[in-house]
Amino acid sequence: MSKSKGKMKASPSPRKKRKVSGAERKARQNVARHSTILFWSTAIVLVLLFVGRWVVAIAGGYFGSFVEVDASAATAVGNMKGLTPGAEEKAELLPLQKEWDQFASSRLRDEVTVTAEDGALLHGYLYNEGADVTVVVLPRFCQDGTADFLPGVSLNALTGCNLLLPDPRMHGGSGGTYFTYGLTEQYDIAAWLAWAEATLGPQTFILWGEGTGANTILMAAANGLLPENVAFAVAESPYASLHQLAKESIWKWFGVPSFPFLGAIELKISSKAGFAVKDVDLPAILENSEAGTPAVPVLFLRSTYDSYILPAWSAAVEDAWTGPAQTIDGGGSHGTVYAAEQAAVDAVLADWWATYGR
């Protein structure tokens, strides 16, 4: 038996590595470097475009809600923590609420208007008791003249007063172009007081403001816009600085950091609405006032656990106020001082009415 021998294949010889020149190596490194730079540049541009669109959108949304006071304002305010009282606080408010409802339902409420200094038509509500005393109420942001005024029953019992509840500009039936957090509104309160005198006869005025309403009254007093027949004012939860309020609260209320959104918001406000957020600064207004020391006595009300307008912000206003003043702390969340401390507040009002009212 014969064996056939197969031919063995020769194994391929190993390939020699091509020697890479220094120039080629450098070219490859440059390509890799440029690719990395291009990748990160593209990523950064995309992130900046995304963040920029987000910043622009939030600044526009803020402007619409809080300066133009458009349909989104109520939703934006609904996101703010600290404005809704708890169950225990609601129980404290209930008796006062029932008293106010009975008072309001047993009287006619007239709708009234006045033309502001800048030509805006302002709207409000008047409970005309035929008195020569009128209490004028300026509510907080996103409230109008239909808001309940729980101290009104006691003030009416004390003074027999008329009650004038204006809609702030851009709220309710009041016109205007922008809401300016007291800078323009201080002239509106002066217009309302002049209207009340012309319509109701000589009056003694008591002013009551909450939040931005309180700031408006204090600005008007600081700038000498209030007539001598304003007996005194009640300022509930004023704040020193709109910039500070926004800076401290933009995350808590809206879930975004103050940087870079606050800067974009303030830039949009100054460029479009024509006022600077930093100008809403009560201590600075008081310090630079040409009217000198405000003569209007002010009762400051400060909610002890207010998370909407922090007590420290109100305290800064009180420290800057150089006119006659007294402070009552009490209650819990925003707007609960009167319910918790009604006896103390009513006692001061009665004393001040006897002292300053006539």
CSV table of C-alpha atoms in Angstrom, one decimal:
chain,number,residue,atom,x,y,z
A,1,MET,CA,0.0,0.0,0.0
A,2,SER,CA,1.5,3.1,-1.1
A,3,LYS,CA,1.3,6.4,0.7
A,4,SER,CA,0.9,9.6,-1.1
A,5,LYS,CA,2.6,12.6,0.4
A,6,GLY,CA,0.7,15.9,0.4
A,7,LYS,CA,2.4,19.1,-0.1
A,8,MET,CA,2.8,21.3,3.0
A,9,LYS,CA,1.8,25.0,2.6
A,10,ALA,CA,4.4,27.4,3.6
A,11,SER,CA,3.4,29.6,6.6
A,12,PRO,CA,3.1,33.3,5.6
A,13,SER,CA,6.0,35.3,6.6
A,14,PRO,CA,5.2,37.9,9.4
A,15,ARG,CA,4.3,41.4,8.1
A,16,LYS,CA,6.6,44.1,8.9
A,17,LYS,CA,5.1,47.0,10.8
A,18,ARG,CA,5.1,50.1,8.8
A,19,LYS,CA,7.2,52.7,10.5
A,20,VAL,CA,5.1,55.8,11.3
A,21,SER,CA,6.9,59.0,10.6
A,22,GLY,CA,6.9,61.8,13.2
A,23,ALA,CA,4.9,64.0,10.9
A,24,GLU,CA,2.2,61.4,10.5
A,25,ARG,CA,2.0,60.7,14.2
A,26,LYS,CA,1.7,64.5,14.8
A,27,ALA,CA,-1.1,64.7,12.2
A,28,ARG,CA,-3.0,61.9,13.9
A,29,GLN,CA,-2.7,63.5,17.3
A,30,ASN,CA,-4.0,66.8,15.8
A,31,VAL,CA,-7.0,65.0,14.3
A,32,ALA,CA,-7.8,63.4,17.7
A,33,ARG,CA,-7.3,66.7,19.5
A,34,HIS,CA,-9.5,68.5,17.0
A,35,SER,CA,-12.2,65.8,17.2
A,36,THR,CA,-12.2,66.2,21.0
A,37,ILE,CA,-12.4,70.0,20.8
A,38,LEU,CA,-15.2,69.7,18.2
A,39,PHE,CA,-17.1,67.3,20.4
A,40,TRP,CA,-16.9,69.4,23.5
A,41,SER,CA,-17.5,72.6,21.7
A,42,THR,CA,-20.7,71.2,20.2
A,43,ALA,CA,-21.8,69.9,23.5
A,44,ILE,CA,-21.2,73.2,25.2
A,45,VAL,CA,-23.0,75.1,22.5
A,46,LEU,CA,-26.0,72.7,22.7
A,47,VAL,CA,-26.1,73.1,26.5
A,48,LEU,CA,-25.9,76.9,26.2
A,49,LEU,CA,-28.6,76.9,23.7
A,50,PHE,CA,-30.8,74.7,25.9
A,51,VAL,CA,-30.1,76.7,29.0
A,52,GLY,CA,-30.5,80.0,27.1
A,53,ARG,CA,-33.9,79.0,25.8
A,54,TRP,CA,-34.8,77.9,29.3
A,55,VAL,CA,-33.6,81.2,30.8
A,56,VAL,CA,-35.5,83.2,28.2
A,57,ALA,CA,-38.6,81.1,28.7
A,58,ILE,CA,-38.6,81.5,32.5
A,59,ALA,CA,-37.8,85.2,32.4
A,60,GLY,CA,-40.7,85.6,30.0
A,61,GLY,CA,-43.0,83.6,32.1
A,62,TYR,CA,-42.0,85.5,35.3
A,63,PHE,CA,-42.5,88.8,33.5
A,64,GLY,CA,-45.9,87.7,32.3
A,65,SER,CA,-47.1,86.5,35.7
A,66,PHE,CA,-45.6,89.1,37.9
A,67,VAL,CA,-45.3,92.3,35.9
A,68,GLU,CA,-48.0,92.0,33.2
A,69,VAL,CA,-50.1,90.0,35.7
A,70,ASP,CA,-51.5,87.9,32.9
A,71,ALA,CA,-53.7,84.7,33.2
A,72,SER,CA,-50.7,82.7,34.5
A,73,ALA,CA,-50.4,84.9,37.7
A,74,ALA,CA,-52.9,83.0,39.8
A,75,THR,CA,-51.1,79.7,39.0
A,76,ALA,CA,-47.7,81.2,39.7
A,77,VAL,CA,-48.9,82.5,43.1
A,78,GLY,CA,-50.5,79.1,43.8
A,79,ASN,CA,-47.0,77.6,43.7
A,80,MET,CA,-45.8,79.9,46.4
A,81,LYS,CA,-45.5,78.2,49.8
A,82,GLY,CA,-46.8,79.8,52.9
A,83,LEU,CA,-50.0,81.5,51.5
A,84,THR,CA,-52.4,78.7,52.5
A,85,PRO,CA,-53.1,78.6,56.2
A,86,GLY,CA,-53.2,75.2,58.0
A,87,ALA,CA,-56.3,73.6,59.4
A,88,GLU,CA,-55.7,75.1,62.9
A,89,GLU,CA,-55.2,78.6,61.4
A,90,LYS,CA,-58.3,78.2,59.3
A,91,ALA,CA,-60.3,77.5,62.4
A,92,GLU,CA,-59.0,80.7,64.0
A,93,LEU,CA,-59.9,82.7,60.9
A,94,LEU,CA,-63.4,81.2,60.6
A,95,PRO,CA,-65.2,83.5,63.2
A,96,LEU,CA,-63.7,86.6,61.6
A,97,GLN,CA,-64.6,85.3,58.2
A,98,LYS,CA,-68.3,84.8,59.3
A,99,GLU,CA,-68.3,88.4,60.7
A,100,TRP,CA,-67.0,89.8,57.5
A,101,ASP,CA,-69.4,87.9,55.3
A,102,GLN,CA,-72.3,89.1,57.4
A,103,PHE,CA,-71.0,92.7,57.3
A,104,ALA,CA,-70.5,92.6,53.5
A,105,SER,CA,-73.8,90.9,52.7
A,106,SER,CA,-75.8,93.4,54.7
A,107,ARG,CA,-74.5,96.5,52.8
A,108,LEU,CA,-74.5,97.8,49.3
A,109,ARG,CA,-71.1,97.8,47.6
A,110,ASP,CA,-70.6,100.4,44.9
A,111,GLU,CA,-68.2,100.0,42.0
A,112,VAL,CA,-66.1,103.1,41.6
A,113,THR,CA,-63.3,104.4,39.3
A,114,VAL,CA,-60.6,107.0,39.3
A,115,THR,CA,-58.1,108.1,36.7
A,116,ALA,CA,-54.5,107.6,37.7
A,117,GLU,CA,-51.7,110.1,37.2
A,118,ASP,CA,-50.5,108.2,34.1
A,119,GLY,CA,-54.0,108.0,32.6
A,120,ALA,CA,-54.8,104.4,33.7
A,121,LEU,CA,-58.4,103.8,34.7
A,122,LEU,CA,-58.4,102.3,38.2
A,123,HIS,CA,-61.4,100.4,39.6
A,124,GLY,CA,-62.4,99.7,43.2
A,125,TYR,CA,-65.3,99.0,45.6
A,126,LEU,CA,-66.8,101.3,48.2
A,127,TYR,CA,-68.9,100.5,51.2
A,128,ASN,CA,-70.4,103.9,51.8
A,129,GLU,CA,-71.5,104.4,55.4
A,130,GLY,CA,-72.0,108.1,54.9
A,131,ALA,CA,-69.1,108.7,57.3
A,132,ASP,CA,-66.3,111.3,57.3
A,133,VAL,CA,-63.8,108.5,58.0
A,134,THR,CA,-62.6,106.1,55.3
A,135,VAL,CA,-60.4,103.0,55.6
A,136,VAL,CA,-58.5,102.3,52.4
A,137,VAL,CA,-57.3,98.7,51.9
A,138,LEU,CA,-54.4,97.8,49.6
A,139,PRO,CA,-54.2,94.0,49.2
A,140,ARG,CA,-51.1,91.8,48.5
A,141,PHE,CA,-50.1,90.9,45.0
A,142,CYS,CA,-52.7,88.9,43.0
A,143,GLN,CA,-55.5,90.0,45.2
A,144,ASP,CA,-58.1,92.7,44.3
A,145,GLY,CA,-60.8,94.7,46.0
A,146,THR,CA,-63.0,91.6,46.3
A,147,ALA,CA,-60.6,90.0,48.8
A,148,ASP,CA,-62.0,89.6,52.3
A,149,PHE,CA,-60.9,92.3,54.8
A,150,LEU,CA,-61.3,90.6,58.1
A,151,PRO,CA,-60.4,93.6,60.4
A,152,GLY,CA,-63.1,95.7,58.6
A,153,VAL,CA,-65.8,94.8,61.0
A,154,SER,CA,-63.9,96.0,64.1
A,155,LEU,CA,-62.7,99.2,62.3
A,156,ASN,CA,-66.2,100.0,61.3
A,157,ALA,CA,-67.4,99.5,64.9
A,158,LEU,CA,-64.6,101.7,66.2
A,159,THR,CA,-64.8,104.6,63.7
A,160,GLY,CA,-68.1,104.1,61.7
A,161,CYS,CA,-65.9,104.2,58.6
A,162,ASN,CA,-66.5,103.9,55.0
A,163,LEU,CA,-64.4,101.1,53.4
A,164,LEU,CA,-62.7,101.7,50.1
A,165,LEU,CA,-61.1,98.6,48.5
A,166,PRO,CA,-59.3,99.4,45.3
A,167,ASP,CA,-58.2,96.9,42.7
A,168,PRO,CA,-54.4,97.5,42.3
A,169,ARG,CA,-53.4,98.3,38.8
A,170,MET,CA,-53.3,95.3,36.5
A,171,HIS,CA,-55.7,93.5,39.0
A,172,GLY,CA,-59.4,93.1,38.9
A,173,GLY,CA,-61.0,95.9,36.9
A,174,SER,CA,-58.0,98.2,37.1
A,175,GLY,CA,-56.0,99.0,34.0
A,176,GLY,CA,-52.4,100.0,33.4
A,177,THR,CA,-49.6,98.5,31.5
A,178,TYR,CA,-47.3,97.0,34.2
A,179,PHE,CA,-47.4,96.2,37.9
A,180,THR,CA,-44.4,98.0,39.5
A,181,TYR,CA,-44.5,96.9,43.2
A,182,GLY,CA,-45.3,100.3,44.6
A,183,LEU,CA,-43.2,102.5,42.4
A,184,THR,CA,-46.2,103.6,40.3
A,185,GLU,CA,-48.9,102.4,42.7
A,186,GLN,CA,-47.9,104.9,45.3
A,187,TYR,CA,-49.3,107.6,43.0
A,188,ASP,CA,-52.4,105.5,42.6
A,189,ILE,CA,-53.1,105.6,46.3
A,190,ALA,CA,-52.8,109.4,46.3
A,191,ALA,CA,-55.3,109.5,43.4
A,192,TRP,CA,-57.8,107.4,45.4
A,193,LEU,CA,-57.5,109.6,48.5
A,194,ALA,CA,-58.1,112.7,46.4
A,195,TRP,CA,-61.1,111.0,44.8
A,196,ALA,CA,-62.6,110.1,48.2
A,197,GLU,CA,-62.3,113.6,49.4
A,198,ALA,CA,-63.9,115.0,46.3
A,199,THR,CA,-66.7,112.4,46.4
A,200,LEU,CA,-67.4,111.9,50.1
A,201,GLY,CA,-66.4,115.3,51.5
A,202,PRO,CA,-63.6,116.0,53.9
A,203,GLN,CA,-62.3,112.7,55.3
A,204,THR,CA,-60.0,111.2,57.9
A,205,PHE,CA,-58.1,108.3,56.4
A,206,ILE,CA,-56.8,105.0,57.8
A,207,LEU,CA,-54.7,103.0,55.4
A,208,TRP,CA,-54.2,99.2,55.6
A,209,GLY,CA,-51.9,97.3,53.3
A,210,GLU,CA,-50.5,93.8,53.1
A,211,GLY,CA,-47.3,92.7,51.4
A,212,THR,CA,-46.9,94.9,48.3
A,213,GLY,CA,-49.9,96.9,49.4
A,214,ALA,CA,-48.0,97.7,52.6
A,215,ASN,CA,-44.9,98.7,50.6
A,216,THR,CA,-47.0,101.0,48.5
A,217,ILE,CA,-48.3,102.9,51.5
A,218,LEU,CA,-44.9,103.2,53.0
A,219,MET,CA,-43.4,104.4,49.7
A,220,ALA,CA,-46.1,107.0,49.4
A,221,ALA,CA,-45.5,108.2,53.0
A,222,ALA,CA,-41.7,108.3,52.5
A,223,ASN,CA,-42.1,110.4,49.3
A,224,GLY,CA,-44.6,112.9,50.9
A,225,LEU,CA,-47.6,111.7,48.7
A,226,LEU,CA,-50.0,111.2,51.6
A,227,PRO,CA,-52.1,114.1,52.8
A,228,GLU,CA,-52.1,115.3,56.4
A,229,ASN,CA,-55.6,113.8,57.0
A,230,VAL,CA,-54.1,110.3,56.9
A,231,ALA,CA,-54.4,109.5,60.7
A,232,PHE,CA,-52.3,106.3,60.6
A,233,ALA,CA,-51.5,103.2,58.6
A,234,VAL,CA,-51.3,99.5,59.2
A,235,ALA,CA,-48.5,97.7,57.3
A,236,GLU,CA,-48.8,93.9,57.4
A,237,SER,CA,-45.8,92.0,56.2
A,238,PRO,CA,-43.9,94.6,54.2
A,239,TYR,CA,-40.6,93.6,52.6
A,240,ALA,CA,-37.4,95.6,52.3
A,241,SER,CA,-36.2,94.6,48.8
A,242,LEU,CA,-37.9,93.1,45.8
A,243,HIS,CA,-34.4,91.9,44.6
A,244,GLN,CA,-33.8,90.2,48.0
A,245,LEU,CA,-37.3,88.6,48.0
A,246,ALA,CA,-36.8,87.2,44.5
A,247,LYS,CA,-33.3,86.0,45.1
A,248,GLU,CA,-34.2,84.2,48.3
A,249,SER,CA,-37.4,82.8,47.0
A,250,ILE,CA,-37.0,81.9,43.3
A,251,TRP,CA,-35.8,78.4,44.2
A,252,LYS,CA,-38.3,77.8,46.9
A,253,TRP,CA,-41.2,79.0,44.9
A,254,PHE,CA,-40.3,78.1,41.3
A,255,GLY,CA,-37.7,75.3,41.6
A,256,VAL,CA,-34.9,77.1,39.7
A,257,PRO,CA,-31.7,78.7,41.1
A,258,SER,CA,-31.4,82.4,41.3
A,259,PHE,CA,-28.4,82.3,38.9
A,260,PRO,CA,-28.7,82.9,36.0
A,261,PHE,CA,-32.5,83.3,36.0
A,262,LEU,CA,-32.8,86.3,38.4
A,263,GLY,CA,-30.4,88.4,36.3
A,264,ALA,CA,-32.4,87.6,33.1
A,265,ILE,CA,-35.6,88.4,34.8
A,266,GLU,CA,-34.4,91.7,36.1
A,267,LEU,CA,-32.9,92.6,32.7
A,268,LYS,CA,-36.2,91.9,31.0
A,269,ILE,CA,-38.1,94.0,33.6
A,270,SER,CA,-35.8,97.0,33.2
A,271,SER,CA,-35.7,96.8,29.4
A,272,LYS,CA,-39.4,96.3,28.8
A,273,ALA,CA,-41.3,97.7,31.8
A,274,GLY,CA,-38.9,100.6,32.4
A,275,PHE,CA,-38.2,100.1,36.1
A,276,ALA,CA,-35.4,98.4,37.9
A,277,VAL,CA,-36.0,95.7,40.5
A,278,LYS,CA,-33.3,97.2,42.7
A,279,ASP,CA,-35.4,100.4,42.9
A,280,VAL,CA,-38.0,98.6,45.0
A,281,ASP,CA,-35.9,99.0,48.1
A,282,LEU,CA,-37.8,100.5,51.0
A,283,PRO,CA,-34.8,101.3,53.3
A,284,ALA,CA,-33.1,103.1,50.4
A,285,ILE,CA,-36.2,105.0,49.5
A,286,LEU,CA,-36.6,106.1,53.1
A,287,GLU,CA,-32.9,107.1,53.3
A,288,ASN,CA,-33.1,109.1,50.1
A,289,SER,CA,-36.5,110.6,50.6
A,290,GLU,CA,-36.8,114.3,50.0
A,291,ALA,CA,-39.9,114.4,52.2
A,292,GLY,CA,-37.8,113.8,55.3
A,293,THR,CA,-39.1,111.8,58.3
A,294,PRO,CA,-42.6,110.4,57.5
A,295,ALA,CA,-45.2,111.8,59.8
A,296,VAL,CA,-47.7,108.9,59.4
A,297,PRO,CA,-47.7,106.6,62.4
A,298,VAL,CA,-47.4,102.9,61.3
A,299,LEU,CA,-48.5,99.8,63.1
A,300,PHE,CA,-46.4,96.9,61.7
A,301,LEU,CA,-47.9,93.4,61.8
A,302,ARG,CA,-45.5,90.5,61.4
A,303,SER,CA,-46.4,86.8,61.1
A,304,THR,CA,-44.1,84.8,63.3
A,305,TYR,CA,-43.6,81.9,61.0
A,306,ASP,CA,-44.3,83.6,57.7
A,307,SER,CA,-42.5,81.6,54.9
A,308,TYR,CA,-44.0,83.9,52.1
A,309,ILE,CA,-42.5,87.1,53.4
A,310,LEU,CA,-39.9,86.3,56.0
A,311,PRO,CA,-40.2,88.1,59.3
A,312,ALA,CA,-36.5,89.3,58.8
A,313,TRP,CA,-37.6,91.2,55.7
A,314,SER,CA,-40.3,93.0,57.5
A,315,ALA,CA,-38.0,93.7,60.4
A,316,ALA,CA,-35.6,95.4,58.0
A,317,VAL,CA,-38.4,97.8,57.0
A,318,GLU,CA,-39.3,98.5,60.6
A,319,ASP,CA,-35.7,99.3,61.4
A,320,ALA,CA,-35.5,101.8,58.5
A,321,TRP,CA,-38.8,103.5,59.4
A,322,THR,CA,-38.0,106.6,61.4
A,323,GLY,CA,-41.6,107.8,62.0
A,324,PRO,CA,-43.9,106.8,64.8
A,325,ALA,CA,-44.3,103.1,64.8
A,326,GLN,CA,-45.3,100.0,66.8
A,327,THR,CA,-44.9,96.3,66.0
A,328,ILE,CA,-47.1,93.3,66.8
A,329,ASP,CA,-45.8,89.8,66.2
A,330,GLY,CA,-48.0,86.8,66.3
A,331,GLY,CA,-49.9,84.1,64.5
A,332,GLY,CA,-48.2,81.6,62.3
A,333,SER,CA,-48.2,81.7,58.5
A,334,HIS,CA,-48.7,84.7,56.3
A,335,GLY,CA,-51.8,86.8,57.1
A,336,THR,CA,-52.7,85.3,60.4
A,337,VAL,CA,-51.6,88.0,62.8
A,338,TYR,CA,-55.0,89.7,63.2
A,339,ALA,CA,-56.8,86.4,63.9
A,340,ALA,CA,-54.2,85.4,66.5
A,341,GLU,CA,-53.7,88.8,68.1
A,342,GLN,CA,-57.1,90.5,67.6
A,343,ALA,CA,-57.3,91.9,71.1
A,344,ALA,CA,-53.9,93.4,71.0
A,345,VAL,CA,-54.3,94.9,67.5
A,346,ASP,CA,-57.8,96.3,68.3
A,347,ALA,CA,-56.4,97.8,71.5
A,348,VAL,CA,-53.7,99.7,69.6
A,349,LEU,CA,-56.1,100.8,66.9
A,350,ALA,CA,-58.5,102.2,69.5
A,351,ASP,CA,-55.6,104.0,71.3
A,352,TRP,CA,-54.3,105.4,68.0
A,353,TRP,CA,-57.7,106.4,66.9
A,354,ALA,CA,-58.2,108.4,70.1
A,355,THR,CA,-54.7,109.9,69.7
A,356,TYR,CA,-54.4,110.5,66.0
A,357,GLY,CA,-57.9,110.3,64.6
A,358,ARG,CA,-59.3,113.7,65.5
